Short mmCIF file of C-alpha atoms in Angstrom, two decimals:
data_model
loop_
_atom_site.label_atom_id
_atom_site.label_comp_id
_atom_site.label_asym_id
_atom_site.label_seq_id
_atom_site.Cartn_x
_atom_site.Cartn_y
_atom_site.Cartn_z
CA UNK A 940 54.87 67.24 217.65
CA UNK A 941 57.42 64.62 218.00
CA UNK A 942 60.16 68.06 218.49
CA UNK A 943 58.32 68.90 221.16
CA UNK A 944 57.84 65.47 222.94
CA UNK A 945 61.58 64.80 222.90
CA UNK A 946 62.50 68.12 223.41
CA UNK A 947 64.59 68.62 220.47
CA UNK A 948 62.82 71.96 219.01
CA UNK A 949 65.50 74.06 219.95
CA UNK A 950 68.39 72.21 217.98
CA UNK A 951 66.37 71.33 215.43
CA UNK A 952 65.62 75.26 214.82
CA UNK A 953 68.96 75.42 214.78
CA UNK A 954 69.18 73.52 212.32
CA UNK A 955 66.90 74.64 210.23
CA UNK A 956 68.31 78.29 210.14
CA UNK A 957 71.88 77.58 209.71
CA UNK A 958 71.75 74.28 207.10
CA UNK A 959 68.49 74.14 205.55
CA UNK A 960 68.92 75.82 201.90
CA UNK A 961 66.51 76.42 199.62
CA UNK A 962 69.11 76.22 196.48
CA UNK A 963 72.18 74.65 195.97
CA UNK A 964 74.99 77.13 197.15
CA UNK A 965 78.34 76.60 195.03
CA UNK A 966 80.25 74.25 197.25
CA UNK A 967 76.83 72.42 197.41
CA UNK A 968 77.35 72.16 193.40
CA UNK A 969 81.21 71.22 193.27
CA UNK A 970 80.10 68.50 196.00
CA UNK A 971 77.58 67.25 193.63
CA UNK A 972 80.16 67.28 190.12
CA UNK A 973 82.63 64.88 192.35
CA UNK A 974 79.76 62.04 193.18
CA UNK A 975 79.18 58.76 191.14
CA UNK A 976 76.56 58.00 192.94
CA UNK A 977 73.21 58.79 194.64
CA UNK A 978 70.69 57.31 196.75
CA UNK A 979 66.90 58.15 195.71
CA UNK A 980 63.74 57.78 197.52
CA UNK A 981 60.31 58.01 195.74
CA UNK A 982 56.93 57.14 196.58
CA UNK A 983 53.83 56.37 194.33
CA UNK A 984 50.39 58.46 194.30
CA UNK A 985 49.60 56.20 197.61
CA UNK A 986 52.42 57.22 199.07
CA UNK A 987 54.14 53.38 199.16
CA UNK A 988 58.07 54.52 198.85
CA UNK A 989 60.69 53.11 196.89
CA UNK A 990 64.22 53.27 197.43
CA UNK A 991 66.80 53.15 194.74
CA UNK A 992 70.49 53.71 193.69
CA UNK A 993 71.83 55.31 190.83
CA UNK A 994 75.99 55.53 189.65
CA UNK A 995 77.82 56.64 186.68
CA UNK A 996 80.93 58.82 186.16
CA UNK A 997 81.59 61.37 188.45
CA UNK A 998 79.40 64.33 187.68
CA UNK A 999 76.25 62.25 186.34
CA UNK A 1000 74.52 64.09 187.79
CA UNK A 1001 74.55 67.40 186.33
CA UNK A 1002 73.55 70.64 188.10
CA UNK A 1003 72.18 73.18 185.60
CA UNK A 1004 71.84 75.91 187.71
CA UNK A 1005 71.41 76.57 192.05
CA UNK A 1006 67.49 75.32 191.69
CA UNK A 1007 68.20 72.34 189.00
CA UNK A 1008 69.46 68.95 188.98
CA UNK A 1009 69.21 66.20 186.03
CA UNK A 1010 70.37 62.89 185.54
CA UNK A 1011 69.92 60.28 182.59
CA UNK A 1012 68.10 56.88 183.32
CA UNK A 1013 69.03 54.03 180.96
CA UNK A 1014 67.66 50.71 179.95
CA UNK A 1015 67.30 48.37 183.01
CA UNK A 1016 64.35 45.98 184.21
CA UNK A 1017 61.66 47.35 182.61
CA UNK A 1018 59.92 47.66 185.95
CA UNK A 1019 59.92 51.36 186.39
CA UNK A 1020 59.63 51.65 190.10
CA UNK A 1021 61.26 55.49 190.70
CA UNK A 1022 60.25 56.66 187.42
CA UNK A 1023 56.85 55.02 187.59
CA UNK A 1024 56.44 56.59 191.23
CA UNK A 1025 57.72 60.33 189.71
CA UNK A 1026 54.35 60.29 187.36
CA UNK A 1027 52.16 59.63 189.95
CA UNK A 1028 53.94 61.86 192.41
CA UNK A 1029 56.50 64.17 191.61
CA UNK A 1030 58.37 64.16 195.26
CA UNK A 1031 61.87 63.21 194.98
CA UNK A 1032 64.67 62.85 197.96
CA UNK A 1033 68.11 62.47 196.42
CA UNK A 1034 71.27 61.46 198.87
CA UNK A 1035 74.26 62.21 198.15
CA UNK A 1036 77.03 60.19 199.65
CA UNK A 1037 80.93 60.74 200.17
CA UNK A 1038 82.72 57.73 201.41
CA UNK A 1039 85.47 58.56 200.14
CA UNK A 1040 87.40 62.10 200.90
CA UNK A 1041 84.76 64.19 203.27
CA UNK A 1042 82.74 61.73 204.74
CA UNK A 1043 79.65 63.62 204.54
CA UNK A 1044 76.43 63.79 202.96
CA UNK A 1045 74.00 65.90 200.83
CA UNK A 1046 70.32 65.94 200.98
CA UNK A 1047 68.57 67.38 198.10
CA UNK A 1048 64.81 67.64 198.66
CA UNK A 1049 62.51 68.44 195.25
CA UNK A 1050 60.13 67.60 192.56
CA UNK A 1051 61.00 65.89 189.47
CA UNK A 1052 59.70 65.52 186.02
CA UNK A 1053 60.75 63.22 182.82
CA UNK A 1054 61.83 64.33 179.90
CA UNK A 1055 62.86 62.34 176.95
CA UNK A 1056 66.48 62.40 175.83
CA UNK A 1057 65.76 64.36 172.68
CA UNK A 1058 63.43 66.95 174.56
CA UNK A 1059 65.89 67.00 177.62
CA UNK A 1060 68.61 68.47 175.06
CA UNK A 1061 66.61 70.51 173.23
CA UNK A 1062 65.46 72.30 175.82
CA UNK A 1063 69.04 72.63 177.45
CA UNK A 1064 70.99 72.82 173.89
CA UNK A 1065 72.53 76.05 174.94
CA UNK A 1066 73.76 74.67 178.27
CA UNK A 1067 77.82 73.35 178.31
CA UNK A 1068 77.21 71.53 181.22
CA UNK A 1069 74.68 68.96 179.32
CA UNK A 1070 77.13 65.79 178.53
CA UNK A 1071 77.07 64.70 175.35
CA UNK A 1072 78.29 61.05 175.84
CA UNK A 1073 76.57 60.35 179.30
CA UNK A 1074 78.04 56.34 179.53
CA UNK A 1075 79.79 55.40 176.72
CA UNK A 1076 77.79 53.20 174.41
CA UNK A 1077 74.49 53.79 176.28
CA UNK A 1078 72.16 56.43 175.39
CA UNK A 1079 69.52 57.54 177.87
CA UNK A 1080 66.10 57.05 177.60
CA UNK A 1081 64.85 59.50 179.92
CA UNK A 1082 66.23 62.52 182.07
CA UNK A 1083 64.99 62.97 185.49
CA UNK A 1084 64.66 66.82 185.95
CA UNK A 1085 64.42 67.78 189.48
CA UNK A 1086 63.82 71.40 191.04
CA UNK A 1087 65.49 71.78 194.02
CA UNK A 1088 62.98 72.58 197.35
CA UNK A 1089 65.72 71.92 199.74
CA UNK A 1090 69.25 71.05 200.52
CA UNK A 1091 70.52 70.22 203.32
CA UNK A 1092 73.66 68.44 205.17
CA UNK A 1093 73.81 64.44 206.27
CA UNK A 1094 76.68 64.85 208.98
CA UNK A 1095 79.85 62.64 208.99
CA UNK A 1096 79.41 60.62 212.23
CA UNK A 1097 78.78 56.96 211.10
CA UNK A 1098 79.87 57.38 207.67
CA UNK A 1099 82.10 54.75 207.13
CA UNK A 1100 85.31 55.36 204.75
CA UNK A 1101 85.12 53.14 201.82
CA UNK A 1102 88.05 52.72 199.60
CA UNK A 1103 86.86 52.51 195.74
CA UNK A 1104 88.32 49.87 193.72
CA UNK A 1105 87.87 47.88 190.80
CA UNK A 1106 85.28 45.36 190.77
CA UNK A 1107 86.10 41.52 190.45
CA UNK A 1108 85.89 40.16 186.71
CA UNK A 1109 85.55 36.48 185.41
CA UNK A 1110 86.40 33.79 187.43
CA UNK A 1111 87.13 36.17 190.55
CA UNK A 1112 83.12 36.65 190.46
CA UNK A 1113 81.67 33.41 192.10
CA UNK A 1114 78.13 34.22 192.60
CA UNK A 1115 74.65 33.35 190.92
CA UNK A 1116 73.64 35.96 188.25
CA UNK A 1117 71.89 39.23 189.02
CA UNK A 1118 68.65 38.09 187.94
CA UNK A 1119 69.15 34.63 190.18
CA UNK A 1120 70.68 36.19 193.00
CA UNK A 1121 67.97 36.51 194.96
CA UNK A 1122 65.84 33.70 193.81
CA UNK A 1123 67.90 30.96 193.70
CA UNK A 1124 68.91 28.54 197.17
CA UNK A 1125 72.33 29.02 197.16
CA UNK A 1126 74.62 25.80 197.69
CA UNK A 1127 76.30 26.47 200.40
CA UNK A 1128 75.82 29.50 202.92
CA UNK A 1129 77.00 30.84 206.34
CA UNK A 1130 73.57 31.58 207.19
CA UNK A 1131 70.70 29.49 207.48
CA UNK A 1132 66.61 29.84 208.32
CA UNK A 1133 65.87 30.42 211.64
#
């Protein structure tokens, strides 16, 4: 409806027939074993969304074949939110972001499922592609198993080019901890309450 109103049907047609895949085609998968990181979006059985970020090495996310996508999830808050949204509805949008090199995006579209880190490898043991040592130290406690519906391009326009470098340790790092960031007044600030 809203194609029509604005008149974009045509283009986004287009669109459609010449992006829109329904797998991941190879240089979609190469794309996907350079990223350390990815955008998700989720929403529970209400349909209330959640937005999250994950990161690891480059390749954490591994594709194990044109319709299949995993990735480990590790200890964090104990809240939940994605995974806790992927029980009660299994719709998934992954984004895939280079800032980098191409400056261009990936959309993957799908459904995912959990599977416990044991399970996960026993039911992939005869896959290479399966990491062994995921993060170093860390063992997951659940894989996120997504089947791909769609994938589709996030053009380059706007994407801005970001420069990766090594993040500020000890006494570089003036800031309130994670877990205060957020709920503590800060002392001084640029900003202020309007």
């Amino acid at each position: 409806m809203l194609q029509d109103h604005l008149g974009t049907s045509e283009r986004a047609d287009a669109f459609y027939d010449r992006q829109v895949q329904p797998r991941l085609t190879t240089v979609m998968r190469e794309f996907i074993s350079r990223q350390s990181m990815v955008f998700l979006a989720t929403a529970d059985a209400r349909g209330h969304c959640d937005s999250s970020f994950r990161a690891g090495p480059p390749g954490f996310v591994t594709v194990l074949d044109a319709h299949t996508l995993a990735y480990p999830e590790y200890r964090g808050n104990g809240v939940m939110a994605s995974a806790g949204n992927m029980v009660e509805n299994p719709h998934i949008g992954l984004l895939f972001m280079d800032f980098a090199q191409d400056h261009i995006g990936l959309h993957i579209n799908g459904t995912a499922r959990l599977l416990g880190d044991q399970e996960f490898r026993a039911a992939h043991q005869a896959n290479p592609l399966i990491p062994v040592d995921t993060a170093p130290g860390r063992r997951p406690e659940l894989w996120v198993h997504i089947t791909v519906v769609e994938a589709y391009i996030h053009c380059s326009k706007h994407i801005p080019h970001l420069e990766p470098a090594r993040r500020p340790q000890g006494a570089a790092l003036k800031r309130p901890k994670d877990a205060d960031y957020f709920t503590t007044a800060p002392t001084t600030s640029l900003l202020t309450d309007r």
